Amino acid sequence: GFGNECASEDPRCPGSLPEGQNNPQVCPYNLYAEQLSGSAFTCPRSTNKRSWLYRILPSVSHKPFESIDEGHVTHNWDEVDPDPNQLRWKPFEIPKASQKKVDFVSGLHTLCGAGDIKSNNGIAIHIFLCNTSMENRCFYNSDGDFLIGEFLRLQTRSLLTDPWPQRGMRFSIDVFEETRGYILEVYGVHFELPDLGPIGANGLANPRDFLIPVAWYEDRQVPAGYTVINKYQGKLFAAKQDVSPFNVVAWHGNYTPYKYNLKNFMVINSVAFDHADPSIFTVLTAKSVRPGVAIADFVIFPPRWGVADKTFRPPYYHRNCMSEFMGLIRGHYEAKQGGFLPGGGSLHSTMTPHGPDADCFEKASKVKLAPERIADGTMAFMFESSLSLAVTKWGLKASRCLDENYHKCWEPLKSHFTPNSRNPAGPN
């Protein structure tokens, strides 16, 4: 369940959770008690996030952090001049393991973002491209939460485990093949379920479908040194320690990693005419201080039925006060059957026009309407933000994946204006 108070013990150490208190003078099994706080102590109960961890050694048992090369990770939003054009990227290329081994951290590339890490306000969108597992290395983010959407299969170990780590949670990623994926990072706030309003008590992403991990530990010495990598104020730092950090024997609280299977999303859609806005497909939201305005929304476009009558069913043409980054995990996106490919992406910036390509418009305007399945075998998603996103130098140049011909998909659009006929004949 999303945000629940939970408790877990590794079954190898029954009774490892203290009874009746958090911080006894001596913990069961002579463990160390450590609190992980994801909110200020004085936050209201509804937003207060913390967990108590009972571990073999505390997190502080490491040598000093030293700065390391951050590669393509950045929070410099002024690397290149602004570009208001519609942007689309071809599938980001995964380095071949036979040429160079790249793990999750080494394969992080910042694509775009906005805001300020030091003031805890903003977001970043990253692409990860990797081909090998993190061996005796873990990562944690002091700047914000990571929402990770993988394109291929990966496995995550964390201080608890699982793939959507919140701020400060250590994790290590194993991969079984050349792998890429998308990351939405938010500074200063946490993701939460959107309010449902008139939808009622049930629908969209149901809380019960979010999974959180059970306690698991390894008591493992690493004589050659285990590397803990920290992203702090947009820079990377590394510290060595002699033991595995995944030594949590028991824990309780509500500040945990979590995961969610997008197939469980309960889709809401129009059953009469016109479109509901895409906000009805919101899985998680990171709220700003303005009511109803998100720093970031995570939105998906899953398989569903389309039944709207007398309606142009693909997404409408649009200019938006929000920034819209879209990615495709698999399949074919309905509004652009060609060019927008799995492993690529697109960015439509604040007030930049976008919508179906010419071929989609012509077909959808003439087709005889009947109930139909939409997006079977497809999973497209959107990271939407109230911030005006700046693209990095890697995104515009070094990635070498920018599609210079994206704008041409709209060039064949032509006028169908009939000034002498208000009601032109249609297919229905």
mmCIF file with all atom_site columns, C-alpha atoms in Angstrom, residues 156-290:
data_model
loop_
_atom_site.group_PDB
_atom_site.id
_atom_site.type_symbol
_atom_site.label_atom_id
_atom_site.label_alt_id
_atom_site.label_comp_id
_atom_site.label_asym_id
_atom_site.label_entity_id
_atom_site.label_seq_id
_atom_site.pdbx_PDB_ins_code
_atom_site.Cartn_x
_atom_site.Cartn_y
_atom_site.Cartn_z
_atom_site.occupancy
_atom_site.B_iso_or_equiv
_atom_site.pdbx_formal_charge
_atom_site.auth_seq_id
_atom_site.auth_comp_id
_atom_site.auth_asym_id
_atom_site.auth_atom_id
_atom_site.pdbx_PDB_model_num
ATOM 1   C CA . THR A 1 156 ? 17.405  -3.318 -7.614  1.00 0.00 ? 156 THR A CA 1
ATOM 2   C CA . ARG A 1 157 ? 18.973  -3.853 -4.196  1.00 0.00 ? 157 ARG A CA 1
ATOM 3   C CA . SER A 1 158 ? 18.435  -1.089 -1.687  1.00 0.00 ? 158 SER A CA 1
ATOM 4   C CA . LEU A 1 159 ? 18.626  -0.540 2.024   1.00 0.00 ? 159 LEU A CA 1
ATOM 5   C CA . LEU A 1 160 ? 15.262  -2.182 1.847   1.00 0.00 ? 160 LEU A CA 1
ATOM 6   C CA . THR A 1 161 ? 14.955  -2.926 -1.970  1.00 0.00 ? 161 THR A CA 1
ATOM 7   C CA . ASP A 1 162 ? 12.984  -2.014 -5.141  1.00 0.00 ? 162 ASP A CA 1
ATOM 8   C CA . PRO A 1 163 ? 13.125  0.507  -7.936  1.00 0.00 ? 163 PRO A CA 1
ATOM 9   C CA . TRP A 1 164 ? 11.591  3.888  -7.000  1.00 0.00 ? 164 TRP A CA 1
ATOM 10  C CA . PRO A 1 165 ? 13.999  5.133  -4.313  1.00 0.00 ? 165 PRO A CA 1
ATOM 11  C CA . GLN A 1 166 ? 13.147  8.255  -2.395  1.00 0.00 ? 166 GLN A CA 1
ATOM 12  C CA . ARG A 1 167 ? 15.645  10.859 -1.273  1.00 0.00 ? 167 ARG A CA 1
ATOM 13  C CA . GLY A 1 168 ? 18.571  9.455  0.697   1.00 0.00 ? 168 GLY A CA 1
ATOM 14  C CA . MET A 1 169 ? 17.865  5.762  0.035   1.00 0.00 ? 169 MET A CA 1
ATOM 15  C CA . ARG A 1 170 ? 20.852  3.690  -1.027  1.00 0.00 ? 170 ARG A CA 1
ATOM 16  C CA . PHE A 1 171 ? 20.386  1.277  -3.896  1.00 0.00 ? 171 PHE A CA 1
ATOM 17  C CA . SER A 1 172 ? 22.386  -0.803 -6.339  1.00 0.00 ? 172 SER A CA 1
ATOM 18  C CA . ILE A 1 173 ? 21.161  -1.908 -9.761  1.00 0.00 ? 173 ILE A CA 1
ATOM 19  C CA . ASP A 1 174 ? 21.897  -5.227 -11.462 1.00 0.00 ? 174 ASP A CA 1
ATOM 20  C CA . VAL A 1 175 ? 21.221  -5.567 -15.177 1.00 0.00 ? 175 VAL A CA 1
ATOM 21  C CA . PHE A 1 176 ? 20.951  -8.719 -17.240 1.00 0.00 ? 176 PHE A CA 1
ATOM 22  C CA . GLU A 1 177 ? 21.375  -7.194 -20.680 1.00 0.00 ? 177 GLU A CA 1
ATOM 23  C CA . GLU A 1 178 ? 22.039  -3.859 -22.340 1.00 0.00 ? 178 GLU A CA 1
ATOM 24  C CA . THR A 1 179 ? 19.502  -1.599 -20.662 1.00 0.00 ? 179 THR A CA 1
ATOM 25  C CA . ARG A 1 180 ? 18.094  1.910  -20.915 1.00 0.00 ? 180 ARG A CA 1
ATOM 26  C CA . GLY A 1 181 ? 15.370  3.818  -19.172 1.00 0.00 ? 181 GLY A CA 1
ATOM 27  C CA . TYR A 1 182 ? 13.986  7.148  -18.002 1.00 0.00 ? 182 TYR A CA 1
ATOM 28  C CA . ILE A 1 183 ? 14.246  8.907  -14.638 1.00 0.00 ? 183 ILE A CA 1
ATOM 29  C CA . LEU A 1 184 ? 12.128  11.748 -13.285 1.00 0.00 ? 184 LEU A CA 1
ATOM 30  C CA . GLU A 1 185 ? 13.851  13.469 -10.367 1.00 0.00 ? 185 GLU A CA 1
ATOM 31  C CA . VAL A 1 186 ? 12.003  15.932 -8.138  1.00 0.00 ? 186 VAL A CA 1
ATOM 32  C CA . TYR A 1 187 ? 13.700  18.224 -5.618  1.00 0.00 ? 187 TYR A CA 1
ATOM 33  C CA . GLY A 1 188 ? 12.281  19.042 -2.205  1.00 0.00 ? 188 GLY A CA 1
ATOM 34  C CA . VAL A 1 189 ? 8.950   17.223 -2.460  1.00 0.00 ? 189 VAL A CA 1
ATOM 35  C CA . HIS A 1 190 ? 7.801   13.629 -2.674  1.00 0.00 ? 190 HIS A CA 1
ATOM 36  C CA . PHE A 1 191 ? 5.501   11.919 -5.129  1.00 0.00 ? 191 PHE A CA 1
ATOM 37  C CA . GLU A 1 192 ? 1.993   11.210 -3.927  1.00 0.00 ? 192 GLU A CA 1
ATOM 38  C CA . LEU A 1 193 ? -1.221  9.823  -5.326  1.00 0.00 ? 193 LEU A CA 1
ATOM 39  C CA . PRO A 1 194 ? -3.385  12.439 -7.058  1.00 0.00 ? 194 PRO A CA 1
ATOM 40  C CA . ASP A 1 195 ? -6.650  13.468 -5.456  1.00 0.00 ? 195 ASP A CA 1
ATOM 41  C CA . LEU A 1 196 ? -9.623  11.784 -7.148  1.00 0.00 ? 196 LEU A CA 1
ATOM 42  C CA . GLY A 1 197 ? -12.306 14.436 -6.643  1.00 0.00 ? 197 GLY A CA 1
ATOM 43  C CA . PRO A 1 198 ? -15.615 13.426 -8.293  1.00 0.00 ? 198 PRO A CA 1
ATOM 44  C CA . ILE A 1 199 ? -14.078 10.123 -9.465  1.00 0.00 ? 199 ILE A CA 1
ATOM 45  C CA . GLY A 1 200 ? -14.658 8.949  -5.910  1.00 0.00 ? 200 GLY A CA 1
ATOM 46  C CA . ALA A 1 201 ? -12.780 6.565  -3.642  1.00 0.00 ? 201 ALA A CA 1
ATOM 47  C CA . ASN A 1 202 ? -11.429 4.184  -6.294  1.00 0.00 ? 202 ASN A CA 1
ATOM 48  C CA . GLY A 1 203 ? -9.622  4.450  -9.606  1.00 0.00 ? 203 GLY A CA 1
ATOM 49  C CA . LEU A 1 204 ? -6.398  5.368  -11.383 1.00 0.00 ? 204 LEU A CA 1
ATOM 50  C CA . ALA A 1 205 ? -3.449  3.972  -9.372  1.00 0.00 ? 205 ALA A CA 1
ATOM 51  C CA . ASN A 1 206 ? -4.989  2.230  -6.380  1.00 0.00 ? 206 ASN A CA 1
ATOM 52  C CA . PRO A 1 207 ? -2.896  2.427  -3.182  1.00 0.00 ? 207 PRO A CA 1
ATOM 53  C CA . ARG A 1 208 ? -3.014  -1.324 -2.565  1.00 0.00 ? 208 ARG A CA 1
ATOM 54  C CA . ASP A 1 209 ? -1.135  -2.042 -5.811  1.00 0.00 ? 209 ASP A CA 1
ATOM 55  C CA . PHE A 1 210 ? 2.068   -0.316 -4.688  1.00 0.00 ? 210 PHE A CA 1
ATOM 56  C CA . LEU A 1 211 ? 4.606   -2.772 -3.350  1.00 0.00 ? 211 LEU A CA 1
ATOM 57  C CA . ILE A 1 212 ? 7.232   -2.079 -0.726  1.00 0.00 ? 212 ILE A CA 1
ATOM 58  C CA . PRO A 1 213 ? 10.113  -4.357 0.280   1.00 0.00 ? 213 PRO A CA 1
ATOM 59  C CA . VAL A 1 214 ? 10.690  -6.645 3.189   1.00 0.00 ? 214 VAL A CA 1
ATOM 60  C CA . ALA A 1 215 ? 13.775  -6.510 5.356   1.00 0.00 ? 215 ALA A CA 1
ATOM 61  C CA . TRP A 1 216 ? 16.826  -8.372 4.072   1.00 0.00 ? 216 TRP A CA 1
ATOM 62  C CA . TYR A 1 217 ? 20.442  -8.106 5.065   1.00 0.00 ? 217 TYR A CA 1
ATOM 63  C CA . GLU A 1 218 ? 23.882  -9.274 4.064   1.00 0.00 ? 218 GLU A CA 1
ATOM 64  C CA . ASP A 1 219 ? 26.679  -9.354 6.630   1.00 0.00 ? 219 ASP A CA 1
ATOM 65  C CA . ARG A 1 220 ? 29.471  -9.102 4.092   1.00 0.00 ? 220 ARG A CA 1
ATOM 66  C CA . GLN A 1 221 ? 32.984  -7.805 4.430   1.00 0.00 ? 221 GLN A CA 1
ATOM 67  C CA . VAL A 1 222 ? 34.486  -6.143 1.339   1.00 0.00 ? 222 VAL A CA 1
ATOM 68  C CA . PRO A 1 223 ? 38.284  -6.021 1.878   1.00 0.00 ? 223 PRO A CA 1
ATOM 69  C CA . ALA A 1 224 ? 38.863  -4.203 -1.418  1.00 0.00 ? 224 ALA A CA 1
ATOM 70  C CA . GLY A 1 225 ? 36.336  -1.546 -0.372  1.00 0.00 ? 225 GLY A CA 1
ATOM 71  C CA . TYR A 1 226 ? 32.674  -0.932 -1.078  1.00 0.00 ? 226 TYR A CA 1
ATOM 72  C CA . THR A 1 227 ? 31.982  2.385  -2.873  1.00 0.00 ? 227 THR A CA 1
ATOM 73  C CA . VAL A 1 228 ? 29.051  4.554  -1.781  1.00 0.00 ? 228 VAL A CA 1
ATOM 74  C CA . ILE A 1 229 ? 28.234  7.188  -4.406  1.00 0.00 ? 229 ILE A CA 1
ATOM 75  C CA . ASN A 1 230 ? 26.247  10.275 -3.410  1.00 0.00 ? 230 ASN A CA 1
ATOM 76  C CA . LYS A 1 231 ? 24.642  12.880 -5.659  1.00 0.00 ? 231 LYS A CA 1
ATOM 77  C CA . TYR A 1 232 ? 24.815  16.110 -3.663  1.00 0.00 ? 232 TYR A CA 1
ATOM 78  C CA . GLN A 1 233 ? 23.990  19.571 -5.052  1.00 0.00 ? 233 GLN A CA 1
ATOM 79  C CA . GLY A 1 234 ? 24.142  18.090 -8.543  1.00 0.00 ? 234 GLY A CA 1
ATOM 80  C CA . LYS A 1 235 ? 27.682  16.732 -8.147  1.00 0.00 ? 235 LYS A CA 1
ATOM 81  C CA . LEU A 1 236 ? 28.865  13.173 -7.547  1.00 0.00 ? 236 LEU A CA 1
ATOM 82  C CA . PHE A 1 237 ? 30.949  12.096 -4.568  1.00 0.00 ? 237 PHE A CA 1
ATOM 83  C CA . ALA A 1 238 ? 32.284  8.693  -3.521  1.00 0.00 ? 238 ALA A CA 1
ATOM 84  C CA . ALA A 1 239 ? 33.244  7.192  -0.161  1.00 0.00 ? 239 ALA A CA 1
ATOM 85  C CA . LYS A 1 240 ? 34.753  3.809  0.677   1.00 0.00 ? 240 LYS A CA 1
ATOM 86  C CA . GLN A 1 241 ? 33.746  1.443  3.438   1.00 0.00 ? 241 GLN A CA 1
ATOM 87  C CA . ASP A 1 242 ? 34.731  -2.096 4.399   1.00 0.00 ? 242 ASP A CA 1
ATOM 88  C CA . VAL A 1 243 ? 31.283  -3.691 4.500   1.00 0.00 ? 243 VAL A CA 1
ATOM 89  C CA . SER A 1 244 ? 28.148  -3.936 2.402   1.00 0.00 ? 244 SER A CA 1
ATOM 90  C CA . PRO A 1 245 ? 25.673  -1.135 3.209   1.00 0.00 ? 245 PRO A CA 1
ATOM 91  C CA . PHE A 1 246 ? 22.745  -3.510 2.715   1.00 0.00 ? 246 PHE A CA 1
ATOM 92  C CA . ASN A 1 247 ? 22.753  -4.607 6.334   1.00 0.00 ? 247 ASN A CA 1
ATOM 93  C CA . VAL A 1 248 ? 19.249  -3.685 7.515   1.00 0.00 ? 248 VAL A CA 1
ATOM 94  C CA . VAL A 1 249 ? 17.941  -6.552 9.633   1.00 0.00 ? 249 VAL A CA 1
ATOM 95  C CA . ALA A 1 250 ? 14.605  -4.921 10.510  1.00 0.00 ? 250 ALA A CA 1
ATOM 96  C CA . TRP A 1 251 ? 12.736  -1.690 9.948   1.00 0.00 ? 251 TRP A CA 1
ATOM 97  C CA . HIS A 1 252 ? 9.450   0.072  10.576  1.00 0.00 ? 252 HIS A CA 1
ATOM 98  C CA . GLY A 1 253 ? 7.950   3.318  9.307   1.00 0.00 ? 253 GLY A CA 1
ATOM 99  C CA . ASN A 1 254 ? 6.433   4.909  6.211   1.00 0.00 ? 254 ASN A CA 1
ATOM 100 C CA . TYR A 1 255 ? 9.502   6.192  4.312   1.00 0.00 ? 255 TYR A CA 1
ATOM 101 C CA . THR A 1 256 ? 10.419  3.397  1.930   1.00 0.00 ? 256 THR A CA 1
ATOM 102 C CA . PRO A 1 257 ? 11.214  2.646  -1.681  1.00 0.00 ? 257 PRO A CA 1
ATOM 103 C CA . TYR A 1 258 ? 8.233   1.348  -3.647  1.00 0.00 ? 258 TYR A CA 1
ATOM 104 C CA . LYS A 1 259 ? 7.316   -0.072 -7.012  1.00 0.00 ? 259 LYS A CA 1
ATOM 105 C CA . TYR A 1 260 ? 4.188   -0.188 -9.141  1.00 0.00 ? 260 TYR A CA 1
ATOM 106 C CA . ASN A 1 261 ? 3.173   -2.285 -12.139 1.00 0.00 ? 261 ASN A CA 1
ATOM 107 C CA . LEU A 1 262 ? 1.666   0.074  -14.726 1.00 0.00 ? 262 LEU A CA 1
ATOM 108 C CA . LYS A 1 263 ? -0.611  -2.758 -15.892 1.00 0.00 ? 263 LYS A CA 1
ATOM 109 C CA . ASN A 1 264 ? -2.584  -2.287 -12.660 1.00 0.00 ? 264 ASN A CA 1
ATOM 110 C CA . PHE A 1 265 ? -3.646  1.263  -13.571 1.00 0.00 ? 265 PHE A CA 1
ATOM 111 C CA . MET A 1 266 ? -7.454  1.576  -13.655 1.00 0.00 ? 266 MET A CA 1
ATOM 112 C CA . VAL A 1 267 ? -8.112  3.704  -16.736 1.00 0.00 ? 267 VAL A CA 1
ATOM 113 C CA . ILE A 1 268 ? -10.803 6.384  -16.784 1.00 0.00 ? 268 ILE A CA 1
ATOM 114 C CA . ASN A 1 269 ? -11.982 7.529  -20.215 1.00 0.00 ? 269 ASN A CA 1
ATOM 115 C CA . SER A 1 270 ? -14.822 9.327  -21.998 1.00 0.00 ? 270 SER A CA 1
ATOM 116 C CA . VAL A 1 271 ? -17.800 7.083  -22.823 1.00 0.00 ? 271 VAL A CA 1
ATOM 117 C CA . ALA A 1 272 ? -19.926 9.683  -24.649 1.00 0.00 ? 272 ALA A CA 1
ATOM 118 C CA . PHE A 1 273 ? -18.061 12.317 -26.637 1.00 0.00 ? 273 PHE A CA 1
ATOM 119 C CA . ASP A 1 274 ? -14.914 14.489 -26.598 1.00 0.00 ? 274 ASP A CA 1
ATOM 120 C CA . HIS A 1 275 ? -11.774 13.944 -24.560 1.00 0.00 ? 275 HIS A CA 1
ATOM 121 C CA . ALA A 1 276 ? -11.183 14.118 -20.879 1.00 0.00 ? 276 ALA A CA 1
ATOM 122 C CA . ASP A 1 277 ? -7.874  15.909 -20.326 1.00 0.00 ? 277 ASP A CA 1
ATOM 123 C CA . PRO A 1 278 ? -4.798  13.663 -19.988 1.00 0.00 ? 278 PRO A CA 1
ATOM 124 C CA . SER A 1 279 ? -4.624  14.423 -16.269 1.00 0.00 ? 279 SER A CA 1
ATOM 125 C CA . ILE A 1 280 ? -7.028  11.477 -15.858 1.00 0.00 ? 280 ILE A CA 1
ATOM 126 C CA . PHE A 1 281 ? -4.059  9.241  -16.622 1.00 0.00 ? 281 PHE A CA 1
ATOM 127 C CA . THR A 1 282 ? -1.930  10.551 -13.706 1.00 0.00 ? 282 THR A CA 1
ATOM 128 C CA . VAL A 1 283 ? -0.206  7.824  -11.712 1.00 0.00 ? 283 VAL A CA 1
ATOM 129 C CA . LEU A 1 284 ? 1.710   10.033 -9.262  1.00 0.00 ? 284 LEU A CA 1
ATOM 130 C CA . THR A 1 285 ? 2.071   13.757 -8.692  1.00 0.00 ? 285 THR A CA 1
ATOM 131 C CA . ALA A 1 286 ? 4.634   15.982 -6.978  1.00 0.00 ? 286 ALA A CA 1
ATOM 132 C CA . LYS A 1 287 ? 2.698   19.032 -5.843  1.00 0.00 ? 287 LYS A CA 1
ATOM 133 C CA . SER A 1 288 ? 3.860   22.622 -5.838  1.00 0.00 ? 288 SER A CA 1
ATOM 134 C CA . VAL A 1 289 ? 2.749   25.229 -3.293  1.00 0.00 ? 289 VAL A CA 1
ATOM 135 C CA . ARG A 1 290 ? 0.041   26.372 -5.736  1.00 0.00 ? 290 ARG A CA 1
#
